[in-house]
Coordinates of C-alpha atoms in Angstrom, one line a residue:
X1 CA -5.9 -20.8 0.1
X2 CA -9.1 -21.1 1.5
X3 CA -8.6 -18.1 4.7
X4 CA -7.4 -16.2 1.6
X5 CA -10.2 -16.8 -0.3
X6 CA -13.0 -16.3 2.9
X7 CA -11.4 -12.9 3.6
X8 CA -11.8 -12.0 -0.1
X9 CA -15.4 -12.7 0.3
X10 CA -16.0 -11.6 3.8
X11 CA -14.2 -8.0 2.6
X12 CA -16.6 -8.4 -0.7
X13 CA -19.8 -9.0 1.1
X14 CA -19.2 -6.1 4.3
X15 CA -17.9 -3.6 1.7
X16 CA -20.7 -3.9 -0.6
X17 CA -23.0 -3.9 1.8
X18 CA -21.8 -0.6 3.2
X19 CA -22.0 0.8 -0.5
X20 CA -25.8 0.0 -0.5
X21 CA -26.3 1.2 2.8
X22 CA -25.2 4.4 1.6
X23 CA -27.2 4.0 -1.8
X24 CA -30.5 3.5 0.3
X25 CA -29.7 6.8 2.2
X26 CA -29.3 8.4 -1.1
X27 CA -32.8 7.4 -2.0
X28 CA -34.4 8.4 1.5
X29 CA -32.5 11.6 1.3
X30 CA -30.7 11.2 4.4
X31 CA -27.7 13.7 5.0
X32 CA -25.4 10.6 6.6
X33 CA -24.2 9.4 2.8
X34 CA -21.0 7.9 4.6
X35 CA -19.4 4.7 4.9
X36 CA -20.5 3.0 8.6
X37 CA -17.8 2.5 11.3
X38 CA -18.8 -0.9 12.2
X39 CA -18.8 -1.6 8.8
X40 CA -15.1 -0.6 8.8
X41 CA -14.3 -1.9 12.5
X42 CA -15.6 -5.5 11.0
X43 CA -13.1 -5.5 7.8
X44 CA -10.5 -4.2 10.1
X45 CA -11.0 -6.9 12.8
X46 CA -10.9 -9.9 9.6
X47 CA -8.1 -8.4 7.9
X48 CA -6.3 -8.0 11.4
X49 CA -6.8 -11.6 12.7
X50 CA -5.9 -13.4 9.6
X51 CA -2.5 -10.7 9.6
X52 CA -2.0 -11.3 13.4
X53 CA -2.5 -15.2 13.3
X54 CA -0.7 -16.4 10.5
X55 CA 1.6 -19.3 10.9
X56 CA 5.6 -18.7 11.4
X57 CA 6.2 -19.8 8.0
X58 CA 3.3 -17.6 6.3
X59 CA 5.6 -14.6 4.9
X60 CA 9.3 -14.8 4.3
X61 CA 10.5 -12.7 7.1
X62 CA 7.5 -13.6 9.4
X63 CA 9.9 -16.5 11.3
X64 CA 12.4 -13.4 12.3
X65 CA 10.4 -11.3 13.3
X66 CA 8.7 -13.4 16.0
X67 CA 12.1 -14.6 16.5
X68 CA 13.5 -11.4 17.4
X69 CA 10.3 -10.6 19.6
X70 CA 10.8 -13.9 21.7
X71 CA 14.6 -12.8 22.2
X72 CA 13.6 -9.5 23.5
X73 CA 11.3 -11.4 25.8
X74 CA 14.2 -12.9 27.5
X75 CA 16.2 -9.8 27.2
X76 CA 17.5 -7.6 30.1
X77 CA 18.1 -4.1 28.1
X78 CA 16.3 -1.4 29.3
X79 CA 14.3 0.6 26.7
X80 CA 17.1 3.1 26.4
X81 CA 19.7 0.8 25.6
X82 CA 17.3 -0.9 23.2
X83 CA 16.9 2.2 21.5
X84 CA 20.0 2.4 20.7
X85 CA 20.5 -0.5 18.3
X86 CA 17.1 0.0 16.9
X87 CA 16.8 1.2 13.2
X88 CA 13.0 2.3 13.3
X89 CA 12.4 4.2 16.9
X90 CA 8.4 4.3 16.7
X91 CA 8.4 0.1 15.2
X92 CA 11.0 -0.7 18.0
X93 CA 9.3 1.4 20.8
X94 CA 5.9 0.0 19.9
X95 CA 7.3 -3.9 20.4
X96 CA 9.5 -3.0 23.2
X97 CA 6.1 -1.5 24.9
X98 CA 4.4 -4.8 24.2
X99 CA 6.6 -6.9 25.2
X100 CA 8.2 -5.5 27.7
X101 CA 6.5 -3.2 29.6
X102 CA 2.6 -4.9 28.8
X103 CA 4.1 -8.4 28.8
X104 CA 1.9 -9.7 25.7
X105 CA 2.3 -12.5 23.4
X106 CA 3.7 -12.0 19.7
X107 CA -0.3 -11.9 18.4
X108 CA -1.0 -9.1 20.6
X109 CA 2.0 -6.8 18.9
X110 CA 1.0 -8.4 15.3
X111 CA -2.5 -7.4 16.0
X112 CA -1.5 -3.9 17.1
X113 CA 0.6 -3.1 14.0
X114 CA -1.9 -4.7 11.7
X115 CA -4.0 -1.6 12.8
X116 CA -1.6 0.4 11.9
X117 CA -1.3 -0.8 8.6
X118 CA -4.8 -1.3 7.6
X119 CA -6.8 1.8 9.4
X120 CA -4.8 4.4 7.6
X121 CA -6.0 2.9 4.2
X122 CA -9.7 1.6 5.2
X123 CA -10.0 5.4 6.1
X124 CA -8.3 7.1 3.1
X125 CA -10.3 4.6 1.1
X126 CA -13.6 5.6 2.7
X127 CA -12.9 9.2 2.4
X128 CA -11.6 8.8 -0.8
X129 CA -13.0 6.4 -2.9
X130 CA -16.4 5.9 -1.2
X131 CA -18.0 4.9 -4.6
X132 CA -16.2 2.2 -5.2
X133 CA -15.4 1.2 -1.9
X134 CA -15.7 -2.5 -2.1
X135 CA -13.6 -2.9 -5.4
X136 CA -10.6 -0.6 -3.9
X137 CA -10.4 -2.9 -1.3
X138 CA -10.5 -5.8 -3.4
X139 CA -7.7 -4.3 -5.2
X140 CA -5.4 -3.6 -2.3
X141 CA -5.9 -7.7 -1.4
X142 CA -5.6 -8.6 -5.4
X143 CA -2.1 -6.3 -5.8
X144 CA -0.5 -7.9 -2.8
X145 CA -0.8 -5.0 -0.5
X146 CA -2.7 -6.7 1.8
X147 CA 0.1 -9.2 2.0
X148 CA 3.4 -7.0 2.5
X149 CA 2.8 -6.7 6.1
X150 CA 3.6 -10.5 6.5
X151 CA 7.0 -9.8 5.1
X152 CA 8.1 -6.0 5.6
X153 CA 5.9 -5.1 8.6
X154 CA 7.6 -1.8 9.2
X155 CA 7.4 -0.4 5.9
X156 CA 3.8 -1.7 5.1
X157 CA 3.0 0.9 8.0
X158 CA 5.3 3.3 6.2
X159 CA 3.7 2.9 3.2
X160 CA 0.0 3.3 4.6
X161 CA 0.7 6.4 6.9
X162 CA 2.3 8.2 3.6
X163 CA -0.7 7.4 2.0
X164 CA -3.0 8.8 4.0
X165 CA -1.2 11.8 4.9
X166 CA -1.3 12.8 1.1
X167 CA -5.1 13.1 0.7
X168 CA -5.6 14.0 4.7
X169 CA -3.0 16.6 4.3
X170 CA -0.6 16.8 1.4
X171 CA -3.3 17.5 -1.4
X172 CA -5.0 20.3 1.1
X173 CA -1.9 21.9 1.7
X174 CA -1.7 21.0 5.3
X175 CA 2.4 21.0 5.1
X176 CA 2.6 20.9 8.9
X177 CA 0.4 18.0 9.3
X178 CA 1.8 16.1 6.4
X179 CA 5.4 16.9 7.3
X180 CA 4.5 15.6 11.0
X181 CA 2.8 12.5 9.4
X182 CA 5.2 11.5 7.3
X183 CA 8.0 11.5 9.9
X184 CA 5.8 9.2 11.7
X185 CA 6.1 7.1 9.0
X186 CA 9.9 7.4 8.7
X187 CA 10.5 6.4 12.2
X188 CA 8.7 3.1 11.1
X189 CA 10.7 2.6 8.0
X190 CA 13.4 5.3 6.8
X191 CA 12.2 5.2 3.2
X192 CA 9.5 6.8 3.6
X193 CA 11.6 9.7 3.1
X194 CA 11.8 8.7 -0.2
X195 CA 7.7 9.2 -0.7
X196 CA 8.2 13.2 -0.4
X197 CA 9.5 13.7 -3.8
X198 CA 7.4 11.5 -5.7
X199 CA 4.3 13.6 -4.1
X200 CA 5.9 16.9 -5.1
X201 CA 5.8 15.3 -9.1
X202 CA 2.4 14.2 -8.8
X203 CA 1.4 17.9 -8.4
X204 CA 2.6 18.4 -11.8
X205 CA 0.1 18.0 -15.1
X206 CA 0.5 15.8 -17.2
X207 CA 0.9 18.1 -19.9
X208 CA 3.9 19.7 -18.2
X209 CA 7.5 20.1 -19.5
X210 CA 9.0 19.2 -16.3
X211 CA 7.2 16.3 -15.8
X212 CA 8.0 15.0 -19.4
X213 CA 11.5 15.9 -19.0
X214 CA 11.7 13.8 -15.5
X215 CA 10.3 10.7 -17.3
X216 CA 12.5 11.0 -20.1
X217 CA 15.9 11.2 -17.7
X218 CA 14.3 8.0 -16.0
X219 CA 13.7 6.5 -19.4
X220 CA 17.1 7.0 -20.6
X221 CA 18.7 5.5 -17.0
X222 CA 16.7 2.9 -17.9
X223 CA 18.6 1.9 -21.1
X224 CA 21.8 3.9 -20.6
X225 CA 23.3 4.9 -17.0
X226 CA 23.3 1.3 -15.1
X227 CA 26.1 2.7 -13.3
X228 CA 23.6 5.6 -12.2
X229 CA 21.0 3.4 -10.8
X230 CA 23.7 1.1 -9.1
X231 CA 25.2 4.2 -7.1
X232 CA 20.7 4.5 -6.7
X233 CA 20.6 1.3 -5.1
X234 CA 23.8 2.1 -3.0
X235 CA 21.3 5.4 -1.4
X236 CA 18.3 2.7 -0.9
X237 CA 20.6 0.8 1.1
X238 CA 21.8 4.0 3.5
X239 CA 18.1 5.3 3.6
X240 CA 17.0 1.8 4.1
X241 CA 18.9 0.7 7.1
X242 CA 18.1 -3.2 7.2
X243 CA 18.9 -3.4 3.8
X244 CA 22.2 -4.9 4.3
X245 CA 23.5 -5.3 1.1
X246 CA 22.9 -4.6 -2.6
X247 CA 23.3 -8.4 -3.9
X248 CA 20.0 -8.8 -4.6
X249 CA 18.1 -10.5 -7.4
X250 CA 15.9 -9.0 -9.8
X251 CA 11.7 -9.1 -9.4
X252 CA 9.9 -10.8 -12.3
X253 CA 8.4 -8.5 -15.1
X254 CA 4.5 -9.8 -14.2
X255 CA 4.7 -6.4 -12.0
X256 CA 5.7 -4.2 -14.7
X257 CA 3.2 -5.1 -16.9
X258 CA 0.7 -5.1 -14.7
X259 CA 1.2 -2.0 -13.3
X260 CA 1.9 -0.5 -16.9
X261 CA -1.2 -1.5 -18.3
X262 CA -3.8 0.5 -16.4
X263 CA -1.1 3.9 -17.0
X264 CA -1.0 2.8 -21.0
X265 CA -5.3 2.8 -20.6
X266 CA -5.3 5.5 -18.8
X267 CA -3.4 7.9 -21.3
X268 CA -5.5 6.4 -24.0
X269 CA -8.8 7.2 -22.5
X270 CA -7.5 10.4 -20.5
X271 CA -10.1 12.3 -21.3
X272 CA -12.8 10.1 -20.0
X273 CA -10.8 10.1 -16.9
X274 CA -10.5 13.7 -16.9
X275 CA -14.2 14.0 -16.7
X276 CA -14.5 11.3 -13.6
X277 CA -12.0 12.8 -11.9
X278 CA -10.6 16.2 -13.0
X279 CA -7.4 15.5 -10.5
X280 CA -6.7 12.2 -12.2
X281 CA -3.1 13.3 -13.2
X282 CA -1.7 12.9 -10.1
X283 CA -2.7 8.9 -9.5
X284 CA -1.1 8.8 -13.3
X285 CA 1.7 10.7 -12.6
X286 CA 2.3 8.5 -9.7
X287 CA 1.6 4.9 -11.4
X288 CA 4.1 5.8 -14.0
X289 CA 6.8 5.9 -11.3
X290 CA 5.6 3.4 -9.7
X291 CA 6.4 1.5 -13.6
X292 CA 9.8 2.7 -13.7
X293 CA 10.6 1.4 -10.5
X294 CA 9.3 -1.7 -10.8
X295 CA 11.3 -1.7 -14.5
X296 CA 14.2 -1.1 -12.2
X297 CA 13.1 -3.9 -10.0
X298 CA 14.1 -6.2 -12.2
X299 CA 17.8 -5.8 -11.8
X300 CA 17.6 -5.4 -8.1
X301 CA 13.9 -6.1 -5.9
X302 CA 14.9 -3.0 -3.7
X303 CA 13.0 -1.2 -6.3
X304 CA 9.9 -2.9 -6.1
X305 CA 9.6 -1.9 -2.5
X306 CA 10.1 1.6 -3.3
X307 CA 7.8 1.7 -5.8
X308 CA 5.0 0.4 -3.5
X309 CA 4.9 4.4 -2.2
X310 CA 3.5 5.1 -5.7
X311 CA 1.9 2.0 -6.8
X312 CA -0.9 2.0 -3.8
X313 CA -2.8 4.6 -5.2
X314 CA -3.3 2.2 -8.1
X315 CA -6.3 1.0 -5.8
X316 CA -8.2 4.3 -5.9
X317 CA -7.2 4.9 -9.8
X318 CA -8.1 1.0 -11.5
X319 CA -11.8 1.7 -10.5
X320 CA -12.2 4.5 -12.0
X321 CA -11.2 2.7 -15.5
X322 CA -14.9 1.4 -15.3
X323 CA -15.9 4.7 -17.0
X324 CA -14.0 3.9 -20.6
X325 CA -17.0 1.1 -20.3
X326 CA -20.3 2.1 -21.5
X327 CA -22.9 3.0 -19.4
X328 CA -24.9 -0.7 -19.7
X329 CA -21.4 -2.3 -19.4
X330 CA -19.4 -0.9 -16.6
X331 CA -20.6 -3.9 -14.2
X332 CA -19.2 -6.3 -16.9
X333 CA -16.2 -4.0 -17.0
X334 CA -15.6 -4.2 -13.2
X335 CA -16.1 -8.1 -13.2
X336 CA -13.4 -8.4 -15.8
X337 CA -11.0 -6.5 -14.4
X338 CA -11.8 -7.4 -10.9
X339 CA -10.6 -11.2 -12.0
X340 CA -7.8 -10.2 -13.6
X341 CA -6.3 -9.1 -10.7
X342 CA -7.7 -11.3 -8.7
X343 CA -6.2 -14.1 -10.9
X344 CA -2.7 -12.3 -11.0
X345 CA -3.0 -12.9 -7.2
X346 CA -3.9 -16.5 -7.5
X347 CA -0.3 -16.5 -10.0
X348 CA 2.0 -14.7 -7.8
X349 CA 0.8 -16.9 -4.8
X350 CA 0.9 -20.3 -6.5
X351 CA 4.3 -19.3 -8.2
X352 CA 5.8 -18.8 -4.0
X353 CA 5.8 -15.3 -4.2
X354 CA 7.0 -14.2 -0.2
X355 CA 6.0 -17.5 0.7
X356 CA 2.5 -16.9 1.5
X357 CA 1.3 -20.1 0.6
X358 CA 0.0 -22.1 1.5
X359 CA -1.8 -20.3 5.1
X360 CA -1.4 -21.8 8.3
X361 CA -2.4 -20.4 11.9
X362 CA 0.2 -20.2 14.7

């Protein structure tokens, strides 16, 4: 536990001190009110060594993927006729260019795609939610999304390129860029694909009929068309190529309510919200799909990776649930529910969840 726990403070201590650093700016009315790139260059570089070092047995798939890399090592295909059994071109042209053509190590690749899973959400995070910079990240370690890249490394980088292309391009209605973007992401992981609709909801209010009508279909699968979400799974499994079968277990119900919660607050106080953020209904819209899925989850953990295209922008929406606070106890606010989630990581890890614990190097 104790990497863990040093890049949680490491992240804490460079993050907060690029808030202040723009706070001091403020107060000597300099024009540069942004977030420093060494400051993000140095969380990158922690966040990528601990990703690219980790021990063989640190994430459950970790031991096959460096498996896999060490038998294209000693393989004769040429890139061409690797191609050809690959299920993600970009993943599998990135590690055949590493290995093969470069000649590196496995830590080399591992560092390469931890970049591409960490920039695109330092940056959208910056651009984003410079305010509360430091806790965002927090969150993105505390909710385990800091982690998925030591099991599913394709689709963490899936899920981080479709999040930044929605503020970068989606939410500006740049449908060329985002449309580019996000089929970079699906040639890392095919279910990114799946990502497109739940951004076309989130444009909805939440005061819309359609919207309400959508939840209400999924609320009613939920209790009466197992048969529906079965053939659902049966799609997950086509769009999702390595998913080789649909025998698999349920996730726990932890997820549910802790992704429910902040949507349950967030209703209840919406008009505090509102006045924080005025586009607020989209990160809503989106964390209630990201509960259904993970209520779906439960019957078969396909869901729960699915749902992690909706549930990141919990890390740009649980800050702003400061605000219910009052104004002398938002710090208190953000130190309560900074620990809970930093205690529901502690649970999940101690508990063996993808066998990240305990940390080893390689």
């Amino acid at each position: 536990m104790t990497v863990y726990l040093a890049n949680i403070i490491l992240t804490l201590i460079v993050a907060k001190a690029a808030e202040n650093a723009i706070f001091l700016k403020k107060i000597h009315k300099k024009r540069n009110g942004e977030i420093s790139i060494f400051c993000i260059l140095l969380i990158l570089s922690i966040w990528t060594f601990i990703y690219a070092y980790r021990g063989i047995e640190v994430g459950t798939d970790t031991s096959g993927y460096i498996g896999f890399y060490q038998l294209l090592k000693q393989s004769t295909q040429s890139y061409v006729e690797y191609l050809e059994i690959a299920a993600e071109p970009l993943f599998e042209s990135i590690k055949y260019f590493c290995c093969k053509v470069l000649n590196m190590n496995w830590v080399f690749f591992a560092f390469t795609i931890a970049v591409l899973t960490y920039f695109p959400v330092i940056y959208t995070v910056k651009k984003e939610g410079k305010r509360n910079f430091c806790f965002s990240l927090l969150l993105y370690i505390f909710l385990m999304f800091y982690y998925s890249g030591f099991n599913a490394m394709r689709q963490a980088v899936a899920v981080s390129i479709t999040f930044l292309s929605y503020y970068s391009f989606f939410k500006k209605k740049k449908y060329v860029k985002y449309f580019f973007c996000m089929f970079i992401a699906f040639n890392f992981h095919s279910t990114a694909v799946i990502a497109i609709p739940f951004h076309l909801i989130s444009k909805l209010e939440l005061k819309s009929k359609r919207l309400w009508a959508i939840i209400g279909v999924l609320v009613l699968s939920v209790f009466a068309f197992p048969v529906v979400w079965n053939y659902a799974t049966s799609l997950l499994l086509v769009v999702g190529k390595d998913y080789v079968d649909n025998s698999f277990s349920g996730s726990g119900y932890l997820r549910v309510v802790v992704c429910a919660v902040p949507v349950v607050i967030g209703l209840w106080k919406y008009r505090i919200l509102k006045q924080v953020d005025e586009e607020i209904d989209q990160q809503i819209i989106l964390l209630i799909l990201a509960t259904f899925l993970l209520v779906f989850s439960t019957n078969n953990w396909l869901f729960a990776r699915v749902a992690d295209y909706c549930y990141i922008f919990a890390i740009l929406y649980i800050p702003k649930l400061q605000y219910i606070f009052t104004e002398n106890s938002r710090r208190l606010g953000k130190v309560l529910i900074g620990g809970l989630y930093f205690l529901y990581m502690i649970a999940l890890m101690l508990h063996g969840d993808a066998n990240l614990y305990p940390y080893t190097f390689l």
